[in-house]
Tab-separated table of C-alpha atoms in Angstrom:
chain	number	residue	atom	x	y	z
A	1	GLN	CA	0.000	0.000	0.000
A	2	VAL	CA	1.400	3.366	-1.043
A	3	GLN	CA	1.747	6.288	1.380
A	4	LEU	CA	2.087	9.869	0.161
A	5	VAL	CA	3.716	12.990	1.625
A	6	GLU	CA	3.530	16.364	-0.123
A	7	SER	CA	6.134	19.108	0.205
A	8	GLY	CA	7.291	22.275	-1.516
A	9	GLY	CA	4.429	24.595	-0.723
A	10	GLY	CA	4.921	28.100	0.567
A	11	LEU	CA	4.350	31.783	-0.050
A	12	VAL	CA	5.138	33.234	-3.449
A	13	GLN	CA	4.339	36.454	-5.272
A	14	ALA	CA	2.076	36.489	-8.289
A	15	GLY	CA	4.019	35.527	-11.379
A	16	GLY	CA	6.428	33.364	-9.423
A	17	SER	CA	6.997	29.630	-9.447
A	18	LEU	CA	6.902	26.703	-7.064
A	19	ARG	CA	7.546	23.010	-7.470
A	20	LEU	CA	5.536	20.627	-5.350
A	21	SER	CA	6.756	17.131	-4.621
A	22	CYS	CA	4.852	14.058	-3.550
A	23	ALA	CA	7.047	11.355	-2.096
A	24	ALA	CA	5.615	7.862	-2.112
A	25	SER	CA	6.545	4.886	-0.014
A	26	GLY	CA	5.767	1.346	-0.968
A	27	ARG	CA	6.974	-1.167	-3.484
A	28	THR	CA	4.138	-0.709	-5.965
A	29	PHE	CA	4.488	3.000	-6.774
A	30	THR	CA	5.091	2.378	-10.461
A	31	THR	CA	1.687	0.726	-10.816
A	32	TYR	CA	-0.257	3.771	-9.574
A	33	ASN	CA	-1.828	6.543	-11.541
A	34	MET	CA	-1.242	9.874	-9.794
A	35	GLY	CA	-3.131	13.115	-9.501
A	36	TRP	CA	-2.867	16.562	-7.991
A	37	PHE	CA	-5.914	18.271	-6.502
A	38	ARG	CA	-6.402	21.491	-4.592
A	39	GLN	CA	-8.890	22.924	-2.152
A	40	ALA	CA	-9.335	26.580	-1.308
A	41	PRO	CA	-11.224	27.780	1.784
A	42	GLY	CA	-14.954	27.426	1.307
A	43	LYS	CA	-14.593	25.501	-1.949
A	44	GLU	CA	-14.765	21.880	-3.019
A	45	ARG	CA	-11.653	19.927	-3.808
A	46	GLU	CA	-10.898	20.348	-7.495
A	47	PHE	CA	-8.825	18.537	-10.060
A	48	VAL	CA	-5.513	20.086	-11.084
A	49	ALA	CA	-3.505	17.496	-13.009
A	50	ALA	CA	-3.123	13.758	-13.510
A	51	ILE	CA	-0.479	11.446	-14.893
A	52	SER	CA	-0.723	7.800	-15.831
A	53	TRP	CA	1.352	5.103	-14.181
A	54	ASN	CA	3.944	5.146	-16.935
A	55	GLY	CA	3.873	8.904	-17.475
A	56	ALA	CA	2.561	8.558	-21.001
A	57	ILE	CA	-0.726	10.394	-20.428
A	58	THR	CA	-1.352	13.690	-18.657
A	59	ASN	CA	-4.387	15.894	-18.124
A	60	TYR	CA	-4.772	19.399	-16.754
A	61	ALA	CA	-7.579	21.555	-15.519
A	62	ASP	CA	-8.344	24.412	-17.886
A	63	SER	CA	-7.450	26.899	-15.168
A	64	VAL	CA	-3.834	25.682	-14.988
A	65	LYS	CA	-3.187	24.475	-18.517
A	66	GLY	CA	-0.068	26.059	-19.944
A	67	ARG	CA	1.186	27.090	-16.508
A	68	PHE	CA	1.470	23.834	-14.543
A	69	THR	CA	3.303	20.645	-15.451
A	70	ILE	CA	2.887	17.268	-13.794
A	71	SER	CA	5.686	14.738	-13.989
A	72	ARG	CA	6.880	11.654	-12.185
A	73	SER	CA	10.101	9.874	-11.431
A	74	ASN	CA	9.392	6.248	-10.762
A	75	GLY	CA	13.030	5.721	-9.869
A	76	LYS	CA	12.657	8.262	-7.040
A	77	ASN	CA	9.086	7.279	-6.157
A	78	THR	CA	8.101	10.922	-6.543
A	79	VAL	CA	5.483	12.931	-8.418
A	80	TYR	CA	6.006	16.622	-9.122
A	81	LEU	CA	3.857	19.601	-9.928
A	82	GLN	CA	5.778	22.475	-11.459
A	83	MET	CA	3.736	25.658	-11.091
A	84	ASN	CA	4.714	28.712	-13.104
A	85	SER	CA	3.089	32.111	-13.569
A	86	LEU	CA	1.234	31.676	-10.305
A	87	LYS	CA	-1.891	33.693	-9.650
A	88	PRO	CA	-3.620	34.598	-6.377
A	89	GLU	CA	-6.482	32.299	-7.366
A	90	ASP	CA	-4.049	29.377	-7.230
A	91	THR	CA	-3.948	29.758	-3.454
A	92	ALA	CA	-5.091	26.486	-1.905
A	93	VAL	CA	-4.001	23.360	-0.117
A	94	TYR	CA	-2.587	21.017	-2.728
A	95	TYR	CA	-2.991	17.265	-2.377
A	96	CYS	CA	-1.488	14.401	-4.289
A	97	ALA	CA	-3.389	11.183	-4.717
A	98	ALA	CA	-2.821	7.672	-6.001
A	99	GLY	CA	-5.228	5.261	-7.605
A	100	SER	CA	-5.498	2.196	-9.746
A	101	VAL	CA	-7.728	4.070	-12.199
A	102	TYR	CA	-6.526	6.958	-14.323
A	103	SER	CA	-9.050	9.689	-13.609
A	104	THR	CA	-9.706	13.376	-13.028
A	105	GLN	CA	-12.324	12.588	-10.382
A	106	PRO	CA	-11.238	12.643	-6.732
A	107	SER	CA	-13.625	9.823	-5.867
A	108	HIS	CA	-11.626	7.494	-8.099
A	109	TYR	CA	-8.450	7.859	-6.057
A	110	ASP	CA	-7.664	5.469	-3.248
A	111	LYS	CA	-4.875	7.150	-1.271
A	112	TRP	CA	-4.257	10.780	-0.387
A	113	GLY	CA	-1.469	12.805	1.126
A	114	GLN	CA	-1.988	15.353	3.889
A	115	GLY	CA	-1.568	18.368	1.631
A	116	THR	CA	0.776	21.334	1.345
A	117	GLN	CA	-0.264	24.984	1.485
A	118	VAL	CA	0.383	27.230	-1.496
A	119	THR	CA	-0.250	30.939	-1.019
A	120	VAL	CA	0.141	33.404	-3.876
A	121	SER	CA	0.184	37.082	-2.999
A	122	SER	CA	-0.764	39.874	-5.367
């Protein structure tokens, strides 16, 4: 069973960049599809990006397309979210998730990290 820990969040000015990392433990990491989601205060958790188990397929929310990039290193058991041109509306707690099904729906993911705060100031 995979366990996930996010890191890399923090405070950044609008237009800046951050790279989030999601470190996974477990021997079966390479078999999992991975996703990034975020949740702002008072809002539902929303899809940000997903990547298939072999990295061949990626999907992005329209709100982040062209600015964010999801990637994975199976050798390091880590998934990344590179965030460029950050906007104040990107402020949220960001979660990584693992699942056996490649999906943009949070209900299809089996395991979640605890989240990392990203705050973008204007």
